[in-house]
Amino acid sequence: MNVAMGQKPFVAITYETTESNKTGSWRFLKPLYQDKQSPCSAGCPAGEDIGMIEMLARQGLFKEAWETILRENPLPGVCGRVCFHPCESVCNRKDFDSPIAVHALERFLADAAVGAALTTKWERLPQKNQRIAVIGAGPAGLSMAWFLSMLGYPCDIFEALPEAGGILRWGIPEYRLPLAVLQSEIARIEQLGVRMRTNNAVVSETFDELRRSYSAVFLGCGHAHGAPLGIAGETPESVKDGLDFLRRARQGERPLCDGFSVVIGGGNTAVDVARTITRFGGNAAILYRRRREDMPAFGDEIAMALEEGVELEELVAPSAIEYHNGRLRLLLRKMKIKGQDKDGRGRIVFDGKKTVKKVIDHVFAATGATAAEPWYSPPLAQRGVMGFSHCVLLLEAGGAPVIYGGDLTNEAKNVAQAIASGKQAAMVLDTYFERGIDEIKSRLEACVVGDGPALSMEAYLGGPRGGRSSHLVQYGEINTDYFQNETRVTQPRLAVEDRSCSFNEIELPITAESALREAGRCFNCGLCDECDNCYVFCPDAAVIRSGNMENRHINYDYCKGCGVCAVECPRYALIMGGEGL
Amino acid sequence: MDRPAQIKFPIPEEELVYSGHTACPGCGAALAMKYVLKGLGPRTIIVIPPSCMGTIAAGFPFSSLKIPVLRIPFESTAISASGIRAALDVMGKEDIHVLAWAGDGGTFDIGLQALSGSAERNDNIIYVCYDNEGYMNTGIQRSSSTPAGAWTTTTPAPFVKDTPKKDIVRIMAAHNIPYIATASIGYPADLIRKVKKAKEIGGTRFILIFSPCPTGWRYSPEMTIRLAKLGTETGIFPLYEIENGEKYTLSSKRSEKPLRDYFALQGRFRNLTKENLQQFEERVEKEREYLKRLAG
């Protein structure tokens, strides 16, 4: 108080700032930064950190975004094309306008990385002594090898066919998955030191030998054997295997399919077979015993097939086949819907005694597949057998542990689940070797993304993702005041006339500009993107920011706990907790 | 990973408010002050009459502002600012801004004559009224800014206020001063833009800032910003600017949400009747039409 009395009138002058007043003592609720789980990540079988990937992509950090995918999924170029993207159907943004085009962005990031010849130095765990044999170079085996390499295990992949890829190489037509895309992903896995031993079929004798010379064997040779229809008059010549047809087409052959072919089945294989036939110049019809809406094939693929001239007949089931004047005559029974099955699809029953006869040139079965050898199948539950959601571990005296994965163990058989299987198997084996059998279950539980069963390798390796709360963010928890309606990116496609006569890839890339815009639509549910709302809206100037998350914090000396920051957090990455927290 | 360190929100970084001030948790007025000072910068002298902000900014012996504050009697906000302005001009310190800062009680009621005088003389000051629709500091008494249908301690239920809020902006517009704006703490970027615009103009400038008050409006403090936004989104508190008393510019903010969204959050409107709501709707619609017409 340096006021010279007598010279000026008396005025009370403050001499201290309010900073000596610790208003934090008023607080009974405490704001906390807490990253959470987004529904997309939990919905992704591979558990990709999608909210983070889109956040990085929006900031133009394409390389970092791509690396973030690879931490959980070694095949982004493949999954960006052929995955059924369950992430999109659970995207919170669907309740606002339309879901994020996660698959288009994943593909964009993968292609951009390949285009720019990006490489990355992975921080891998120190090399282990155990060598692992991986049987089958399909998505499960590739994923297993990738994650095992991350964990420091040298491994060799044994593949019966001349090239790696499994169903990706031999089952999915090139118009959906170009060869170059697959090859670059396999090359990246090989760069980690994985040895690829192609043309190396494992039979039961060599299998036993592998169990002696390796520390563990992963069996992921898939369901590559098409199941027969089981109808009267069926022979391998009259009813051909759809998978075998696709395999031969991808080997560069032109399998016989002139005239009119029918494909029995409703899955992607059936649609792929029919579309491949039209590309070879034949005519094809898909015959399905249920309705179009019940087909397990992707809706978009069915629609495109119809555009390309494939016919679809619903509610017919084959019952007999015979030769007829050098052609084939297929006897079909008509079906009708009566009620609903547990999975929500229509339950079918015979429609009285109604039948149809069809005279055609070829019949292809695509009604499902099984393991080629009975010993591929995992053993039933017994002593020494541990079952997990995506793999089965067999421990028995007299041989190295065997771990079954991929289609052999997965309930849902698709690429993403196969990748999930490889990842889980890698974690199971690593925990078994490092910490023993009793710790496997708890260690896996600690890596679950959201409500599971997806697992995070980043969390397994002790990365920051493991520190997130397990809370799955709901749409109502997003503050939509900070988002505007924006149209979802549409992936451009080849015109019908250009695609139905060639095997060129149908889906065309999106531009970097639209990728940025699409990534910007993402709510990044539960993840702080440093939008600064908490800082801007704090009435007590008690949010301290300094450019990065490590230093962003709340000054609890002054925070009164009003909760404005938590409400105005667009992404639900800030919550109010009790003072005791 | 290197990330840019600038603030993402388009507002200035410099913080001219200290923590530890005695505003209630979730105070809208404290935010209004934070934003206005971000817009005006440190070369500012502020004049505050009795009000919540008087106790928040300078309760002896503490001050929560990093700029000089002069506490003055209730009715003399504008004229005190005019006096400081005159003194600064004599001293040749023309780059210093003089900010008169009063609540709605000190503006709509008690300080109106001084404000009208300064405006008539077009004194070179910026006058900010943070509008929380009542005498909140003294215990939630009604002011002429309190809307019809609202409970206060002097309009207790069921005798809630039955006259509508005074339209201070029209009164100020009638003075034909160079710049008038309404702003809301729900839209800091817009608010600061208006402050910066006012800063560049000479003469009397008047800014009315919508500042929800959790204590007086009877809502949970975390809803302050949500409520501020709802005020504008429902059309209760339209955002616009008036230059020279005639050029109207509407800030493009949505105003499509139903009024009940706004009322439902606040305990002070618990006694609102259907007729009240209808009257409100009509008034909001009329105001919207009026502003649209003037903005052309």
Coordinates of N, CA and C in Angstrom, one line a residue, chain B residues 179-263:
Chain B
Y179 N -21.7 1.8 -32.5 CA -21.7 0.3 -32.5 C -22.5 -0.3 -31.3
I180 N -23.4 -1.2 -31.7 CA -24.1 -2.0 -30.6 C -24.0 -3.4 -31.1
A181 N -23.8 -4.3 -30.1 CA -23.8 -5.7 -30.5 C -24.4 -6.5 -29.3
T182 N -25.1 -7.6 -29.7 CA -25.5 -8.6 -28.6 C -24.6 -9.8 -28.9
A183 N -24.1 -10.4 -27.8 CA -23.2 -11.5 -27.9 C -23.6 -12.5 -26.8
S184 N -23.0 -13.7 -26.9 CA -23.3 -14.7 -25.9 C -22.1 -15.5 -25.5
I185 N -21.9 -15.9 -24.2 CA -20.8 -16.6 -23.8 C -20.8 -18.0 -24.4
G186 N -21.9 -18.4 -25.0 CA -22.0 -19.7 -25.7 C -21.2 -19.7 -27.0
Y187 N -20.9 -18.5 -27.5 CA -20.1 -18.4 -28.8 C -18.9 -17.5 -28.6
P188 N -17.9 -18.0 -27.9 CA -16.8 -17.1 -27.6 C -16.1 -16.4 -28.8
A189 N -16.0 -17.2 -29.9 CA -15.3 -16.7 -31.1 C -16.1 -15.5 -31.6
D190 N -17.4 -15.6 -31.7 CA -18.3 -14.5 -32.2 C -18.2 -13.3 -31.2
L191 N -18.2 -13.6 -29.9 CA -18.2 -12.6 -28.9 C -16.9 -11.8 -29.1
I192 N -15.8 -12.5 -29.2 CA -14.5 -11.8 -29.2 C -14.3 -11.0 -30.6
R193 N -14.9 -11.6 -31.6 CA -14.9 -10.8 -32.9 C -15.6 -9.5 -32.7
K194 N -16.7 -9.5 -32.0 CA -17.5 -8.3 -31.8 C -16.7 -7.3 -30.9
V195 N -16.1 -7.8 -29.9 CA -15.3 -6.9 -29.1 C -14.2 -6.3 -29.9
K196 N -13.5 -7.1 -30.7 CA -12.4 -6.6 -31.5 C -12.9 -5.5 -32.5
K197 N -14.1 -5.8 -33.0 CA -14.7 -4.8 -34.0 C -15.0 -3.5 -33.3
A198 N -15.5 -3.6 -32.1 CA -15.8 -2.4 -31.3 C -14.6 -1.6 -31.0
K199 N -13.5 -2.4 -30.7 CA -12.2 -1.8 -30.3 C -11.7 -0.9 -31.5
E200 N -12.0 -1.2 -32.7 CA -11.5 -0.4 -33.8 C -12.3 0.8 -34.1
I201 N -13.5 1.0 -33.4 CA -14.4 2.1 -33.7 C -14.3 3.1 -32.6
G202 N -14.4 4.4 -32.8 CA -14.4 5.4 -31.8 C -15.8 5.6 -31.3
G203 N -16.0 6.4 -30.2 CA -17.3 6.8 -29.8 C -17.9 5.8 -28.8
T204 N -19.1 5.9 -28.4 CA -19.7 5.0 -27.5 C -20.1 3.7 -28.2
R205 N -19.6 2.6 -27.6 CA -19.9 1.3 -28.1 C -20.6 0.5 -27.0
F206 N -21.6 -0.2 -27.3 CA -22.4 -0.9 -26.3 C -22.5 -2.4 -26.7
I207 N -22.1 -3.3 -25.8 CA -22.2 -4.7 -26.1 C -23.0 -5.4 -24.9
L208 N -24.1 -6.1 -25.3 CA -24.9 -6.8 -24.3 C -24.5 -8.3 -24.4
I209 N -24.1 -8.8 -23.3 CA -23.6 -10.2 -23.3 C -24.5 -11.1 -22.5
F210 N -25.0 -12.1 -23.1 CA -25.9 -13.1 -22.5 C -25.1 -14.0 -21.5
S211 N -25.3 -13.9 -20.2 CA -24.5 -14.6 -19.3 C -25.3 -15.4 -18.3
P212 N -25.6 -16.6 -18.6 CA -26.5 -17.4 -17.7 C -25.9 -17.5 -16.3
C213 N -26.7 -17.6 -15.3 CA -26.3 -17.5 -13.9 C -26.9 -18.7 -13.2
P214 N -26.1 -19.7 -12.9 CA -26.6 -21.0 -12.3 C -27.3 -20.7 -10.9
T215 N -26.8 -19.8 -10.2 CA -27.4 -19.5 -8.8 C -28.8 -18.9 -9.0
G216 N -28.9 -17.9 -9.8 CA -30.1 -17.1 -9.9 C -31.2 -17.8 -10.8
W217 N -30.7 -18.5 -11.8 CA -31.6 -19.1 -12.7 C -32.0 -20.5 -12.3
R218 N -31.4 -21.0 -11.3 CA -31.7 -22.3 -10.7 C -31.5 -23.4 -11.7
Y219 N -30.3 -23.5 -12.1 CA -29.9 -24.7 -12.9 C -28.5 -25.2 -12.4
S220 N -28.2 -26.4 -12.8 CA -27.0 -27.0 -12.4 C -25.8 -26.4 -13.2
P221 N -24.7 -26.0 -12.5 CA -23.7 -25.1 -13.0 C -23.0 -25.7 -14.3
E222 N -23.0 -27.0 -14.5 CA -22.3 -27.5 -15.7 C -23.1 -27.1 -17.0
M223 N -24.4 -26.7 -16.9 CA -25.2 -26.4 -18.1 C -25.0 -25.0 -18.6
T224 N -24.1 -24.2 -18.0 CA -24.0 -22.8 -18.4 C -23.9 -22.5 -19.9
I225 N -22.9 -23.2 -20.5 CA -22.7 -23.0 -21.9 C -23.9 -23.6 -22.7
R226 N -24.3 -24.7 -22.3 CA -25.5 -25.3 -23.0 C -26.6 -24.4 -23.0
L227 N -26.9 -23.8 -21.9 CA -28.0 -22.8 -21.7 C -27.8 -21.6 -22.6
A228 N -26.5 -21.1 -22.6 CA -26.2 -19.9 -23.3 C -26.5 -20.2 -24.8
K229 N -26.1 -21.3 -25.3 CA -26.3 -21.7 -26.7 C -27.8 -21.8 -26.9
L230 N -28.5 -22.5 -26.0 CA -30.0 -22.6 -26.2 C -30.7 -21.3 -26.3
G231 N -30.2 -20.3 -25.5 CA -30.8 -19.0 -25.5 C -30.8 -18.4 -26.9
T232 N -29.7 -18.6 -27.6 CA -29.7 -18.2 -29.0 C -30.4 -19.1 -30.0
E233 N -30.2 -20.4 -29.7 CA -30.8 -21.4 -30.7 C -32.3 -21.3 -30.6
T234 N -32.9 -20.9 -29.5 CA -34.4 -20.9 -29.4 C -34.9 -19.5 -29.8
G235 N -34.0 -18.5 -30.0 CA -34.4 -17.2 -30.4 C -34.7 -16.3 -29.3
I236 N -34.5 -16.7 -28.0 CA -34.8 -15.9 -26.9 C -33.8 -14.7 -26.9
F237 N -32.5 -15.0 -27.2 CA -31.5 -14.0 -27.2 C -30.8 -14.0 -28.5
P238 N -31.4 -13.2 -29.5 CA -30.8 -13.2 -30.8 C -29.5 -12.5 -30.8
L239 N -28.6 -12.9 -31.7 CA -27.3 -12.2 -31.8 C -27.3 -11.3 -33.0
Y240 N -27.0 -10.0 -32.8 CA -26.9 -9.1 -34.0 C -26.1 -7.9 -33.6
E241 N -25.8 -7.1 -34.6 CA -25.0 -5.9 -34.5 C -25.8 -4.7 -35.1
I242 N -25.6 -3.6 -34.5 CA -26.2 -2.4 -35.1 C -25.1 -1.3 -35.2
E243 N -24.9 -0.8 -36.4 CA -23.9 0.2 -36.6 C -24.6 1.5 -36.9
N244 N -24.2 2.6 -36.2 CA -24.8 3.9 -36.3 C -26.3 3.9 -36.2
G245 N -26.8 3.0 -35.4 CA -28.3 3.0 -35.1 C -29.1 2.6 -36.2
E246 N -28.5 2.2 -37.4 CA -29.4 1.8 -38.5 C -29.0 0.6 -39.3
K247 N -27.7 0.3 -39.3 CA -27.3 -0.9 -40.1 C -27.3 -2.1 -39.2
Y248 N -28.3 -3.0 -39.4 CA -28.5 -4.2 -38.6 C -27.8 -5.4 -39.3
T249 N -27.0 -6.1 -38.6 CA -26.5 -7.4 -39.1 C -26.8 -8.5 -38.2
L250 N -27.5 -9.5 -38.7 CA -27.8 -10.7 -37.8 C -26.6 -11.7 -37.9
S251 N -26.2 -12.2 -36.7 CA -25.2 -13.2 -36.7 C -25.9 -14.5 -37.1
S252 N -25.4 -15.2 -38.0 CA -26.1 -16.4 -38.5 C -26.0 -17.5 -37.5
K253 N -27.0 -17.6 -36.6 CA -27.0 -18.7 -35.6 C -28.4 -19.3 -35.8
R254 N -28.4 -20.6 -35.7 CA -29.7 -21.3 -35.8 C -30.6 -20.8 -34.7
S255 N -31.9 -20.7 -35.1 CA -32.9 -20.5 -34.0 C -34.1 -21.3 -34.3
E256 N -33.9 -22.6 -34.2 CA -35.0 -23.5 -34.5 C -35.4 -24.4 -33.4
K257 N -34.7 -24.4 -32.3 CA -35.0 -25.3 -31.2 C -36.2 -24.8 -30.5
P258 N -37.1 -25.7 -30.0 CA -38.3 -25.3 -29.2 C -37.9 -24.5 -27.9
L259 N -38.7 -23.5 -27.6 CA -38.4 -22.7 -26.4 C -38.4 -23.5 -25.2
R260 N -39.2 -24.6 -25.1 CA -39.3 -25.4 -23.9 C -38.0 -26.0 -23.5
D261 N -37.1 -26.3 -24.5 CA -35.8 -26.8 -24.2 C -35.0 -25.9 -23.3
Y262 N -35.2 -24.6 -23.6 CA -34.5 -23.6 -22.8 C -35.1 -23.4 -21.4
F263 N -36.4 -23.4 -21.4 CA -37.1 -23.2 -20.1 C -36.9 -24.5 -19.1

